Short mmCIF file of C-alpha atoms in Angstrom, two decimals:
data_model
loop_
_atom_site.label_atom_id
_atom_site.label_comp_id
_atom_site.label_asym_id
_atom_site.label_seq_id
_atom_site.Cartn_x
_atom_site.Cartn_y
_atom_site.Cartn_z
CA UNK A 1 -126.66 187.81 58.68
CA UNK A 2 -126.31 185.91 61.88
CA UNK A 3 -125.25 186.60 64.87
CA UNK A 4 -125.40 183.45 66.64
CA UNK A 5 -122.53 183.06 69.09
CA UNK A 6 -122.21 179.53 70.78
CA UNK A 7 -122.88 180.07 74.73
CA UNK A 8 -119.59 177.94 75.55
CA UNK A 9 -117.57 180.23 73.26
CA UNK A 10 -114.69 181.95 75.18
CA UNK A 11 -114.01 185.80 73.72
CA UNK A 12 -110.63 186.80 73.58
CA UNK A 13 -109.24 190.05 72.51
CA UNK A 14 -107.16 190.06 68.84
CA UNK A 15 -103.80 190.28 68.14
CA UNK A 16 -102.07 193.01 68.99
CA UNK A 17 -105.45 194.92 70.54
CA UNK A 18 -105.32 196.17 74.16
CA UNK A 19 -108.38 197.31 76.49
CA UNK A 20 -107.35 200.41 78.84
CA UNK A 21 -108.72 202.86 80.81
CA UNK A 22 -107.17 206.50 79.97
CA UNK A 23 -106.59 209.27 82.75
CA UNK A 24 -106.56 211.51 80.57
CA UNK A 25 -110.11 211.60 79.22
CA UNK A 26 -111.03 209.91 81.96
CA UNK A 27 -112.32 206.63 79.32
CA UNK A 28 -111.91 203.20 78.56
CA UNK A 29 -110.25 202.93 75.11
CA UNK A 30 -109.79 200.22 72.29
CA UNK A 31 -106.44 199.86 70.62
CA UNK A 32 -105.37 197.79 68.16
CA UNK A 33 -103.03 198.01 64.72
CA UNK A 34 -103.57 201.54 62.83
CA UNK A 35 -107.02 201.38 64.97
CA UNK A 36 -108.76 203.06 67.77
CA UNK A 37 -112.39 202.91 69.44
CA UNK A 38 -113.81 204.42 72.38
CA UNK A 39 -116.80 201.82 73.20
CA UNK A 40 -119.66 203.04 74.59
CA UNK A 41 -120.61 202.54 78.47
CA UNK A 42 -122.20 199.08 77.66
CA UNK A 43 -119.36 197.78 75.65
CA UNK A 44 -117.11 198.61 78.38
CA UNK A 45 -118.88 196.29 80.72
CA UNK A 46 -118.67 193.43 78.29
CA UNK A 47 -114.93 194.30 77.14
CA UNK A 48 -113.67 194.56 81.25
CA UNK A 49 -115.31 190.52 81.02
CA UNK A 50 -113.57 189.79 78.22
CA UNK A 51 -110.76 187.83 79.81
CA UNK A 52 -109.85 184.76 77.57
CA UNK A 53 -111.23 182.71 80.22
CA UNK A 54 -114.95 183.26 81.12
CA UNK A 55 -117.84 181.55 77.99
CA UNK A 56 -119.81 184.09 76.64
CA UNK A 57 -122.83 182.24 78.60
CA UNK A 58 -120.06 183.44 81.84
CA UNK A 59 -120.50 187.09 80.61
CA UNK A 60 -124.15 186.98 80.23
CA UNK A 61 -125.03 185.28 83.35
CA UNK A 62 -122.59 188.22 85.19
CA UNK A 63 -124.22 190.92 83.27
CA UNK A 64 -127.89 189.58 83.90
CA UNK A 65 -127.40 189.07 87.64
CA UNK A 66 -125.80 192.64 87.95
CA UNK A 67 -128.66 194.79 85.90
CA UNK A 68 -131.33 192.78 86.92
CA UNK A 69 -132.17 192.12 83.00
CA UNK A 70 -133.97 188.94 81.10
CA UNK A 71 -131.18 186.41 80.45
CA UNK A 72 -132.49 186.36 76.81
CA UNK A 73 -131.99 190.06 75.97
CA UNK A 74 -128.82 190.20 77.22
CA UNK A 75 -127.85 186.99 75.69
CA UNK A 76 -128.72 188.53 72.26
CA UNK A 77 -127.38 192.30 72.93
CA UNK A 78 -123.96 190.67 74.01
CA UNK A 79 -123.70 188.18 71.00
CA UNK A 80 -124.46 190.98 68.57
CA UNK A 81 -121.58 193.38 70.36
CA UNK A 82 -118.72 190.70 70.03
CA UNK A 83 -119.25 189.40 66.51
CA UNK A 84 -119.61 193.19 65.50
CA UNK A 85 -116.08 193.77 67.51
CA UNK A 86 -114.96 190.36 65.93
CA UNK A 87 -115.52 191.86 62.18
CA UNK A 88 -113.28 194.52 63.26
CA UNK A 89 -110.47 192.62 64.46
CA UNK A 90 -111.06 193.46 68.24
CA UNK A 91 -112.11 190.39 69.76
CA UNK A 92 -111.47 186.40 68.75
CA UNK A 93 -114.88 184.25 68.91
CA UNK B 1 -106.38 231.38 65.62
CA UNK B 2 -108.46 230.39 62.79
CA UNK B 3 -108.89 232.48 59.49
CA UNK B 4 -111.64 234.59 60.95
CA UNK B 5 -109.64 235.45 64.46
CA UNK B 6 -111.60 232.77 66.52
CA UNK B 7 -109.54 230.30 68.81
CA UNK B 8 -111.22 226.87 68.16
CA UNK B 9 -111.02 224.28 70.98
CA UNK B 10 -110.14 221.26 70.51
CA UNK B 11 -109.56 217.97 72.43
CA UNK B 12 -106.48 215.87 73.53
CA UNK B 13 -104.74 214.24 70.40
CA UNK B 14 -105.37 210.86 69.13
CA UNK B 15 -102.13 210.33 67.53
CA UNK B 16 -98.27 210.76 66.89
CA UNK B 17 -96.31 210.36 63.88
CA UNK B 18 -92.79 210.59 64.91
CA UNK B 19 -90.67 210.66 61.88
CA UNK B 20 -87.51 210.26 63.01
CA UNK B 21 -84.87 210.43 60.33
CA UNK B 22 -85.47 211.11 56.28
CA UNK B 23 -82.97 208.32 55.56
CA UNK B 24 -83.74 205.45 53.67
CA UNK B 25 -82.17 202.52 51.89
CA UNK B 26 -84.94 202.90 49.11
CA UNK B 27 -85.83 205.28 46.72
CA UNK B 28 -89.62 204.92 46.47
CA UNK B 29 -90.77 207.59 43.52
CA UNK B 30 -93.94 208.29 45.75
CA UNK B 31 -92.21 208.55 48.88
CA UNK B 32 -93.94 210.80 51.38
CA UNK B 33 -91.23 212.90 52.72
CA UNK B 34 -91.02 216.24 51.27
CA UNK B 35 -89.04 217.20 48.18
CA UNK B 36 -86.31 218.41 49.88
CA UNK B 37 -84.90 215.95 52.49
CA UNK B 38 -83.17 216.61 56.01
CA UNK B 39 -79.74 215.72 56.51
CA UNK B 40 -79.01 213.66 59.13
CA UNK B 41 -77.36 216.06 61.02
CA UNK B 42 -79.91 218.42 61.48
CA UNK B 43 -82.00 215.71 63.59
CA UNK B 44 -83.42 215.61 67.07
CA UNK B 45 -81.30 213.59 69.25
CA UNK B 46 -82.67 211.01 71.76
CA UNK B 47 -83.07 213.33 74.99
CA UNK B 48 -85.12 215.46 72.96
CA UNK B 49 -87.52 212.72 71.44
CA UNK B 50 -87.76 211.27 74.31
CA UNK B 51 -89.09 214.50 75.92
CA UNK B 52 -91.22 214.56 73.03
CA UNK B 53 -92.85 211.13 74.02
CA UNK B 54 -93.30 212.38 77.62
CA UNK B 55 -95.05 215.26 76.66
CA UNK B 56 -97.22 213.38 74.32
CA UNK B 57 -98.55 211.02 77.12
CA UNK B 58 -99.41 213.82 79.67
CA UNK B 59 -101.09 215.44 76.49
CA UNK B 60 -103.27 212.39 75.79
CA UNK B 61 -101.93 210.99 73.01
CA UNK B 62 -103.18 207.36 72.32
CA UNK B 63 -101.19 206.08 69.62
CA UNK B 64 -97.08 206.80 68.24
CA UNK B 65 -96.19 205.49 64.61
CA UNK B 66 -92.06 205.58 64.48
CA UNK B 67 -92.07 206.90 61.52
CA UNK B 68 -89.35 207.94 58.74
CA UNK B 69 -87.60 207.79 55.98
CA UNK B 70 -86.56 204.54 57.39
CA UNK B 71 -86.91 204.62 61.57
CA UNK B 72 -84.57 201.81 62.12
CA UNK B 73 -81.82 203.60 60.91
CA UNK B 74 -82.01 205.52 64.07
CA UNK B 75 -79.98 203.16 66.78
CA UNK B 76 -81.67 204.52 69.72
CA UNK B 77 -85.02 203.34 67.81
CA UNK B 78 -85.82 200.89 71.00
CA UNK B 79 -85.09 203.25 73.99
CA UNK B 80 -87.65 205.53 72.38
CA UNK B 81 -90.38 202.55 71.87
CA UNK B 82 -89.59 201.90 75.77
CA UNK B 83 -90.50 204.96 76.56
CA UNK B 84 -93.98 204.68 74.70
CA UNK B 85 -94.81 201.01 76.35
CA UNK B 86 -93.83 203.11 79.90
CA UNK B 87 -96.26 205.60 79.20
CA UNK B 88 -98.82 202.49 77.91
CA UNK B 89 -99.14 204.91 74.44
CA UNK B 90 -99.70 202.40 71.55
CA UNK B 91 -96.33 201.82 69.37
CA UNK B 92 -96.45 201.24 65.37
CA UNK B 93 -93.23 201.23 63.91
CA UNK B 94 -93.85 202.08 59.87
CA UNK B 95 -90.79 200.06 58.16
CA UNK B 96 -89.37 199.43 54.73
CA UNK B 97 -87.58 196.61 57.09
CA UNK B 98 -84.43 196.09 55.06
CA UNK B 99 -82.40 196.32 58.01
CA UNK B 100 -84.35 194.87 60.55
CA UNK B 101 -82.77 191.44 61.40
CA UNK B 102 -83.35 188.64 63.89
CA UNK B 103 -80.98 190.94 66.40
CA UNK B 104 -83.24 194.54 65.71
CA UNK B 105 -86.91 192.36 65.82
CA UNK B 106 -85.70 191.13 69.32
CA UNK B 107 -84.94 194.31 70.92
CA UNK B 108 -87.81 195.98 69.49
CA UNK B 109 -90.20 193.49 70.95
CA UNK B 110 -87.93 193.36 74.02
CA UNK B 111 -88.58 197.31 74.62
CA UNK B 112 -92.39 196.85 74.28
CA UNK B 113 -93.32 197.50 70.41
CA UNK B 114 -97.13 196.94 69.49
CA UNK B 115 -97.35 196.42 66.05
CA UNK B 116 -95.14 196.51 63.14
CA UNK B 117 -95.58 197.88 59.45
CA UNK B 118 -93.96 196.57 56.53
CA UNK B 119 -93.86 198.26 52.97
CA UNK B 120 -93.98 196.27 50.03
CA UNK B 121 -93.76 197.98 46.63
CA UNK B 122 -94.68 194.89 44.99
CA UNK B 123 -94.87 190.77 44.98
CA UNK B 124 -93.25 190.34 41.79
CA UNK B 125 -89.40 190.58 43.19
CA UNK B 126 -87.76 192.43 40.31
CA UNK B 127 -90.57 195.40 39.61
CA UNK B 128 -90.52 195.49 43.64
CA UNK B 129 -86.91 196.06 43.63
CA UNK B 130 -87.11 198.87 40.80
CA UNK B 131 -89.69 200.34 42.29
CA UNK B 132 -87.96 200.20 45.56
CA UNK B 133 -84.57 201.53 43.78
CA UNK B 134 -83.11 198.86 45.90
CA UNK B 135 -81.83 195.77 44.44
CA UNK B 136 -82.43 192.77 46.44
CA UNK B 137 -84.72 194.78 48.67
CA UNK B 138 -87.72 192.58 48.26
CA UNK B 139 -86.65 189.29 49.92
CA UNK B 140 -85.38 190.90 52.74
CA UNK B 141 -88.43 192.01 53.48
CA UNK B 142 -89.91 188.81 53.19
CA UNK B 143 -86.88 187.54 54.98
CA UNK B 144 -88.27 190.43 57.83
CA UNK B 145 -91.67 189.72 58.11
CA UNK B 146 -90.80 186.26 59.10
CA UNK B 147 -88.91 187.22 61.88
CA UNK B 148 -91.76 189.72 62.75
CA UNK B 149 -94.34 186.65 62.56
CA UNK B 150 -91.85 184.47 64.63
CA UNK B 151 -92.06 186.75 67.41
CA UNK B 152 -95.51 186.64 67.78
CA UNK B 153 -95.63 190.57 67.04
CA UNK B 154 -98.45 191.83 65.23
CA UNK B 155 -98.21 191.98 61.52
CA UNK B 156 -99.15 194.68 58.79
CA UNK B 157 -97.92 194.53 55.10
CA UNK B 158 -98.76 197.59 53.52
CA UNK B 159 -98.75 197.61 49.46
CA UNK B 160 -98.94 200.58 47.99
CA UNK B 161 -100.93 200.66 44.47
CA UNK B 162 -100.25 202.50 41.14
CA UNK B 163 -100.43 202.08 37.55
CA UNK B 164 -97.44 199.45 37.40
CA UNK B 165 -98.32 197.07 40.14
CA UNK B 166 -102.56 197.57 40.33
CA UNK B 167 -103.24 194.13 38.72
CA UNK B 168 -101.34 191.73 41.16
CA UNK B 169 -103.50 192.55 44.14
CA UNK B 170 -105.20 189.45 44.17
CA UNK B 171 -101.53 188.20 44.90
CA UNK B 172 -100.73 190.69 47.49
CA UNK B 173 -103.43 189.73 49.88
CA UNK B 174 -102.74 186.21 49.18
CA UNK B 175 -99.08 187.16 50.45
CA UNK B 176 -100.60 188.95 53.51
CA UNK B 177 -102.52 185.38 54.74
CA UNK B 178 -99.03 183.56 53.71
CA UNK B 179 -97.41 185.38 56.21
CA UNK B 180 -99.52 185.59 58.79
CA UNK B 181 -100.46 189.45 58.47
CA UNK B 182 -103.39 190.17 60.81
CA UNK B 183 -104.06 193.27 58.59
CA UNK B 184 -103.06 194.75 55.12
CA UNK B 185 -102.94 197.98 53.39
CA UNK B 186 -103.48 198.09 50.07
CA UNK B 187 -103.23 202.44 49.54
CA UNK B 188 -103.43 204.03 45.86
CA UNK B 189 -100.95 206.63 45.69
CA UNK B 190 -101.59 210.03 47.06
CA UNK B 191 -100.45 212.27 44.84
CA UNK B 192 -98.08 215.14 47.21
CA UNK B 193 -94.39 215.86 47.11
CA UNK B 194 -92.40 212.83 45.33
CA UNK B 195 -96.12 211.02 44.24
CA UNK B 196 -97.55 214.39 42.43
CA UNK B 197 -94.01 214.77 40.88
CA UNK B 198 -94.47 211.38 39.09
CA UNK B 199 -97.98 211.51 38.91
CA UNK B 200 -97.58 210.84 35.04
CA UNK B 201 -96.01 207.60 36.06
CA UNK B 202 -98.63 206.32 38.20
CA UNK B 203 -101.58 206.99 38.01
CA UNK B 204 -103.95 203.85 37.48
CA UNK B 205 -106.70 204.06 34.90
CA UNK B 206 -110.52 204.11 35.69
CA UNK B 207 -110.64 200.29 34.61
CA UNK B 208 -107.74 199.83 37.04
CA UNK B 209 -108.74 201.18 40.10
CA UNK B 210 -112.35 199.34 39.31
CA UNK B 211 -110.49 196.25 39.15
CA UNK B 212 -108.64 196.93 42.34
CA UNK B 213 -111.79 198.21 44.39
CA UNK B 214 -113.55 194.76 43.21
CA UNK B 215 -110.68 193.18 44.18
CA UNK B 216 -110.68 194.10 48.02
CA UNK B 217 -114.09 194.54 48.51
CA UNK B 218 -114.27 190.48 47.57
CA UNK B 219 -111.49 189.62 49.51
CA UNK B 220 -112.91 191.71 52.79
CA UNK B 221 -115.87 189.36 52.68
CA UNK B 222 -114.31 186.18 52.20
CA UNK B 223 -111.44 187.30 55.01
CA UNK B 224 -114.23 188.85 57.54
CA UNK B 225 -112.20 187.64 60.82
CA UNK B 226 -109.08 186.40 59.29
CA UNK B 227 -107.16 189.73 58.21
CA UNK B 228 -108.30 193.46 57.84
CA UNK B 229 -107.71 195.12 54.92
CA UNK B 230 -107.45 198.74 54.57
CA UNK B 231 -108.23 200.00 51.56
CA UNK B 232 -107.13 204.06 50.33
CA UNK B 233 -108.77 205.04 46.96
CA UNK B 234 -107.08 207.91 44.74
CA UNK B 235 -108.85 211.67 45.04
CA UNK B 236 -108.40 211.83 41.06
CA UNK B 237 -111.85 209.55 40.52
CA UNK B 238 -113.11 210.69 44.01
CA UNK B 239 -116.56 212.75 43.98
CA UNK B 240 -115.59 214.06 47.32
CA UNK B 241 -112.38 214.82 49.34
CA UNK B 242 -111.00 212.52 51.87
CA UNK B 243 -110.83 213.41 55.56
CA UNK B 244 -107.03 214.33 55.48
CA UNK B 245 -105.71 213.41 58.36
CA UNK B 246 -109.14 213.77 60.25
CA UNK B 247 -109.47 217.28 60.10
CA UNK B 248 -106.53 219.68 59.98
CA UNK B 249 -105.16 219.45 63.92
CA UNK B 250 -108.06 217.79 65.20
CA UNK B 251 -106.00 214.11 65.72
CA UNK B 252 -102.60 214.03 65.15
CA UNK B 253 -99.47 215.67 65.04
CA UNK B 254 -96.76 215.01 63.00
CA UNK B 255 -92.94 215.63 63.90
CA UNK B 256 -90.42 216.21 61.00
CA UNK B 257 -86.59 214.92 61.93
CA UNK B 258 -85.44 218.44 63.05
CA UNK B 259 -88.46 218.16 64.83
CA UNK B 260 -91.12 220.62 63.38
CA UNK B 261 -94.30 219.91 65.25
CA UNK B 262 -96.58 219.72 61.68
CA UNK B 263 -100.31 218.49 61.16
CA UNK B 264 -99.37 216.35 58.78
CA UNK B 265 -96.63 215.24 57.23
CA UNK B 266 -96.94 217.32 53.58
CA UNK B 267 -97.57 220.89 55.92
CA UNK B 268 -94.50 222.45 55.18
CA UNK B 269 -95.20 222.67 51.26
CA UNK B 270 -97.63 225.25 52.14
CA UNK B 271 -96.55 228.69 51.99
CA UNK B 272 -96.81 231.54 54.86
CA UNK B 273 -97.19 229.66 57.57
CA UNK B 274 -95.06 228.87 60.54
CA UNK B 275 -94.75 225.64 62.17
CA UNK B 276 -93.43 225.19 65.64
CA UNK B 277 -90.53 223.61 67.00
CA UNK B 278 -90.69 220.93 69.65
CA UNK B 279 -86.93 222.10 70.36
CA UNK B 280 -88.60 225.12 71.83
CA UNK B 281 -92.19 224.76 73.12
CA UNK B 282 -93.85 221.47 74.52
CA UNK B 283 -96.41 219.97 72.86
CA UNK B 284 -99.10 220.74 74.27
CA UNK B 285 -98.27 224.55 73.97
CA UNK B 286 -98.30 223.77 70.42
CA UNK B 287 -101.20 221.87 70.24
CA UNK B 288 -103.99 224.40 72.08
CA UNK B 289 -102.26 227.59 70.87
CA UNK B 290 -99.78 227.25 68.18
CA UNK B 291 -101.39 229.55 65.22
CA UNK B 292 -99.88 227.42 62.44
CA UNK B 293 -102.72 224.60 64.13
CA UNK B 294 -105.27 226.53 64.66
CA UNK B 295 -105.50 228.37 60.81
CA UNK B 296 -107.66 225.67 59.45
CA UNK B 297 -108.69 223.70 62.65
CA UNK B 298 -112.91 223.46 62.70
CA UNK B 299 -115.18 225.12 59.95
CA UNK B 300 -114.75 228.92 60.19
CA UNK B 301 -111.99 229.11 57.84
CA UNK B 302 -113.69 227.48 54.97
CA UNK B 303 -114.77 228.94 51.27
CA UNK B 304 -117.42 228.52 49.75
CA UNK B 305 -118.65 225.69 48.62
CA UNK B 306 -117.87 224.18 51.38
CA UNK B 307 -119.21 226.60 54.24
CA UNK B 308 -122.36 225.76 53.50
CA UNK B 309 -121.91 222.09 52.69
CA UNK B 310 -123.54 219.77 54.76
CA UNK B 311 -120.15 217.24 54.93
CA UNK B 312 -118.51 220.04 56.41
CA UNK B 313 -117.52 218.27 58.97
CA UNK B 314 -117.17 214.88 57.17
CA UNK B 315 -114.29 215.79 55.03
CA UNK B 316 -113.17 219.15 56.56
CA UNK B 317 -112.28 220.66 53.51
CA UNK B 318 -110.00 217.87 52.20
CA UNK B 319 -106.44 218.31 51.98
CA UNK B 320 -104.69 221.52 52.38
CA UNK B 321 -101.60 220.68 50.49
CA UNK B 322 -103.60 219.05 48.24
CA UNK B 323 -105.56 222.12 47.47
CA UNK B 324 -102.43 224.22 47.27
CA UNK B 325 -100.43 222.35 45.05
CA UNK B 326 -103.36 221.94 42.10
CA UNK B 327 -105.20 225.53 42.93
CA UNK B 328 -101.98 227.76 44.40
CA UNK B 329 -104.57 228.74 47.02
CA UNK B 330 -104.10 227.34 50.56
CA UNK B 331 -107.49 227.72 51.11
CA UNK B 332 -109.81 226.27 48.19
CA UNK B 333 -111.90 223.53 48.38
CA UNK B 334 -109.77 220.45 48.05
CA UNK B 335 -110.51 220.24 43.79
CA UNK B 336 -110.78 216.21 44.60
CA UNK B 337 -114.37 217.72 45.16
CA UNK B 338 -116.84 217.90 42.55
CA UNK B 339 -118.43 221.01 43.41
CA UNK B 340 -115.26 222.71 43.87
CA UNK B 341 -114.41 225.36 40.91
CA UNK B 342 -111.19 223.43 40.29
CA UNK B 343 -112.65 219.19 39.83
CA UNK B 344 -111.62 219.49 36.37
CA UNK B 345 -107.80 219.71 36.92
CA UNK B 346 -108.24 215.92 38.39
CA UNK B 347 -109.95 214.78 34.84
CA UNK B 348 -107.19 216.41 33.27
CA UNK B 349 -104.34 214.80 35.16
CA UNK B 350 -105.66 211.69 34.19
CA UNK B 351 -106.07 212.57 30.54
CA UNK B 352 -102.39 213.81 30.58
CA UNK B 353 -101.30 210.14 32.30
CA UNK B 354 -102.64 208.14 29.51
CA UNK B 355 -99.75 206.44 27.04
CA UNK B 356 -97.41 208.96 29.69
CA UNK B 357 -93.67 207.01 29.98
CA UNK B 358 -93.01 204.93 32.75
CA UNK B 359 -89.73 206.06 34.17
CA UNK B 360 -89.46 207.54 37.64
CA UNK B 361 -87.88 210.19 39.24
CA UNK B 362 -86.47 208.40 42.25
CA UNK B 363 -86.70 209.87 45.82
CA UNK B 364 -82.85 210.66 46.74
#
C-alpha cells in the first residue's frame, strides 16, 4: 500500500475528533465518535502541529529542525503516521 | 474484592454511559434495557446527574454517552450535556431521535454536544416501523438526521442486524453516505434481556451473517476515509468471547435511571450481587472500592479454562450476564467460547431458530 502524502497537503483533524491534553493522567488524548486513542510521545508532537493550517512539508521541516533528524526519515515516519490516523477517521489528508 | 479476596487496582475510567430514563417511544424487541423497566418516577433528577458528571470528570472519565430508553425525553437533556462540554468530557447522545426536532438539535449543539447517534431498525420504512413498534417512526428519523447533518454535528446511524433485516445492508451503508454519516454501526443482536427473550425471532443464519460480514468488510475498503463502519458479530458463531465491555470494571461505568452505578448495562440480571448507588457514594468511591466492581475485575476470579488461557486478558472471560443466563453460573466461561464446557448450547440455539415464527415480543 502507499503511503505517499503530497508535501503541500494540509492535515486537519476529522469531524467531530478533538486533540487534548488530560490532567488527570497527565496525557495527551484522541477523541473522536464512539473512539478513543492515547498516541504515543511521537504522535503527540505531530498531532500538537496538526493545525489545519501548516503543509505536511510545514510539519516536517519543524520536526527536523527541532530533533536534529534527516529531512527524509522524518518525511516518511510523518506521512506513514497521518494516513494511518486518516484510515481511522482522526485526521483529513 | 475479587473472588479470591484480592483488591485489584485499576486505573481512571474511560467511559460513562448515563442512561437517563427507560422511556421510549419505540418498542424495539431487542432493546437493551432490562426486562423489567423503571418508572419514571423513580429517576435521578438533574442536581443529582449533574453531580454525577462532576464526579466523573475529577475521576477521569474521557467520554459520556446520554444514554436511555430514549434520553431526549428527559427536558433537562442539554443542561446535563453543558455540563460535560464544561468539564471538556466527550458527549455522545445514543438516540432513537423521534422527538428530536429542528428546536431540540439546536439546543443540543448550543450546550456543546459532540456527536450524535441515531438508531435505525431498518431502511425499508414499513419493517422499520414494525420493528420499531412505532408507526411512522422511520421518516422521522430520517427527517432527524437531516437536521443533525445541517448543523454540522457529527453523524452516526447505527443499524442493528437480525434475521429480518440482514440482507439490506448493502442499502444501509448506502443510506449512511446519503446522509452524510461520518461513521455507521451495523451491530448483530446481542442476545441479553429483551434480545435473548426473542432470540427465536432473530437470530440470522450462518449464510446470513456470511453475507453480512462480506458485506462490510467490502464496503470498509472501498469507504477507507469516507465513513467508519463498526461492525459487531453475534457470540452464537463466535469461536471466542467478545471483550464485554473491555473487561468487567476496567472502562466504563454504567448508570441505570434510579441511578445504580453498574458495569454494564445487563449487571443487574445477575444474582447476589449488590450494585451501588450514586444517590449515596461518589463515583469514584464506587469505582476503586465498591465490591460489586471489583468481583470479576482482572484475572483472579476466573475458572478454568480460562485461568490458564493465554487470551486471558484479551477477552476477560466474556460476558458475565451472558454466562449466567445460558450456564446459571455467574462465573463460567462465557459458553460463546469453544473450549468452554457449555459451546454447545450456542449450536443449539441456532438449531432451535431455524423455521422458528417471526413474531416479537415487544419491549413495553
Amino acid at each position: 500500500m502507499s503511503v505517499t502524502v503530497e508535501a503541500d497537503t494540509v492535515p486537519r483533524f476529522g469531524i467531530g475528533v478533538k486533540f487534548r491534553f488530560d490532567e488527570v493522567r497527565g496525557a495527551w488524548v484522541v477523541l473522536a465518535p464512539e473512539r478513543l486513542f492515547l498516541p504515543d510521545e511521537q504522535a503527540v508532537e505531530i498531532l500538537k502541529l496538526v493545525d489545519g493550517q501548516r503543509s505536511l512539508g510545514a510539519i516536517v521541516d519543524d520536526l527536523a529542525v527541532r530533533y536534529q533528524a534527516p529531512q527524509e526519515l522524518i518525511a516518511t515516519d510523518v506521512a506513514v503516521m497521518l494516513r494511518d490516523l486518516a484510515d481511522k477517521g482522526v485526521i483529513r489528508l | 474484592m475479587n473472588g479470591n479476596g484480592v483488591r485489584v487496582s485499576v486505573e481512571p475510567p474511560l467511559g460513562l454511559l448515563l442512561e437517563l430514563t427507560h422511556r421510549c417511544p419505540l418498542q424495539c424487541p431487542y432493546c437493551s434495557n432490562p426486562l423489567e423497566l423503571q418508572k419514571s418516577g423513580a429517576e435521578l433528577d438533574t442536581d443529582t446527574w449533574l453531580r454525577v458528571l462532576d464526579e466523573a470528570a475529577a475521576l477521569g472519565v474521557l467520554q459520556v454517552h446520554f444514554s436511555g430508553g430514549e434520553p431526549t425525553a428527559r427536558k433537562d437533556l442539554a443542561a446535563m450535556v453543558k455540563r460535560a462540554a464544561q468539564h471538556k468530557m466527550y458527549s455522545n447522545l445514543i438516540t432513537s431521535a423521534v422527538l428530536l426536532d429542528q428546536r431540540r438539535v439546536a439546543e443540543l449543539a448550543e450546550a456543546g454536544i459532540d456527536h450524535i447517534q441515531i438508531s435505525f431498525q431498518d431502511v425499508e420504512p414499513e419493517n422499520a416501523d414494525r420493528i420499531g413498534g412505532y408507526a411512522g417512526g422511520h421518516l422521522r428519523k430520517l427527517a432527524a438526521a437531516r437536521l443533525v447533518q445541517e448543523a454540522g454535528l457529527p453523524l452516526t446511524l447505527n443499524f442493528v442486524v437480525h434475521r429480518q433485516n440482514a440482507e439490506r445492508v448493502s442499502q444501509m451503508i448506502a443510506m449512511g453516505l446519503e446522509l452524510g454519516a461520518g461513521r455507521i454501526e451495523v451491530a448483530h443482536v446481542q442476545y441479553y434481556g429483551w434480545g435473548l427473550v426473542n432470540r427465536s425471532a432473530l437470530l440470522p443464519s450462518r449464510e446470513q451473517l456470511d453475507a453480512v460480514t462480506a458485506e462490510v468488510e467490502s464496503a470498509r475498503l472501498r469507504l477507507k476515509g469516507r465513513m467508519l463502519i463498526d461492525y459487531v458479530v453475534p457470540d452464537y458463531y463466535a469461536l471466542r468471547p467478545k471483550a464485554c465491555m473491555g473487561g468487567w470494571a476496567r472502562r466504563f461505568i454504567n448508570i441505570s435511571p434510579a441511578g445504580k452505578a453498574l458495569p454494564c448495562h445487563a449487571a443487574e440480571t445477575l444474582p447476589g450481587l449488590e450494585f451501588p448507588s450514586v444517590r449515596e457514594q461518589s463515583l469514584g468511591a464506587i469505582w476503586r472500592d465498591a465490591p460489586a466492581f471489583q468481583r470479576f475485575r482482572g484475572t483472579d476470579w476466573m475458572p478454568e479454562p480460562c485461568q490458564s488461557c493465554d487470551k486471558r486478558e484479551i477477552d476477560w472471560g466474556g460476558c458475565r450476564c451472558q454466562a449466567f443466563a445460558l450456564t446459571g453460573n455467574i462465573s463460567a466461561t462465557d459458553p460463546a467460547c469453544a473450549l468452554s464446557p457449555d459451546h454447545a448450547v450456542m449450536a443449539e440455539a441456532v438449531k432451535q431458530s431455524r423455521g422458528a415464527s417471526l413474531g416479537f415480543v415487544y419491549r413495553q
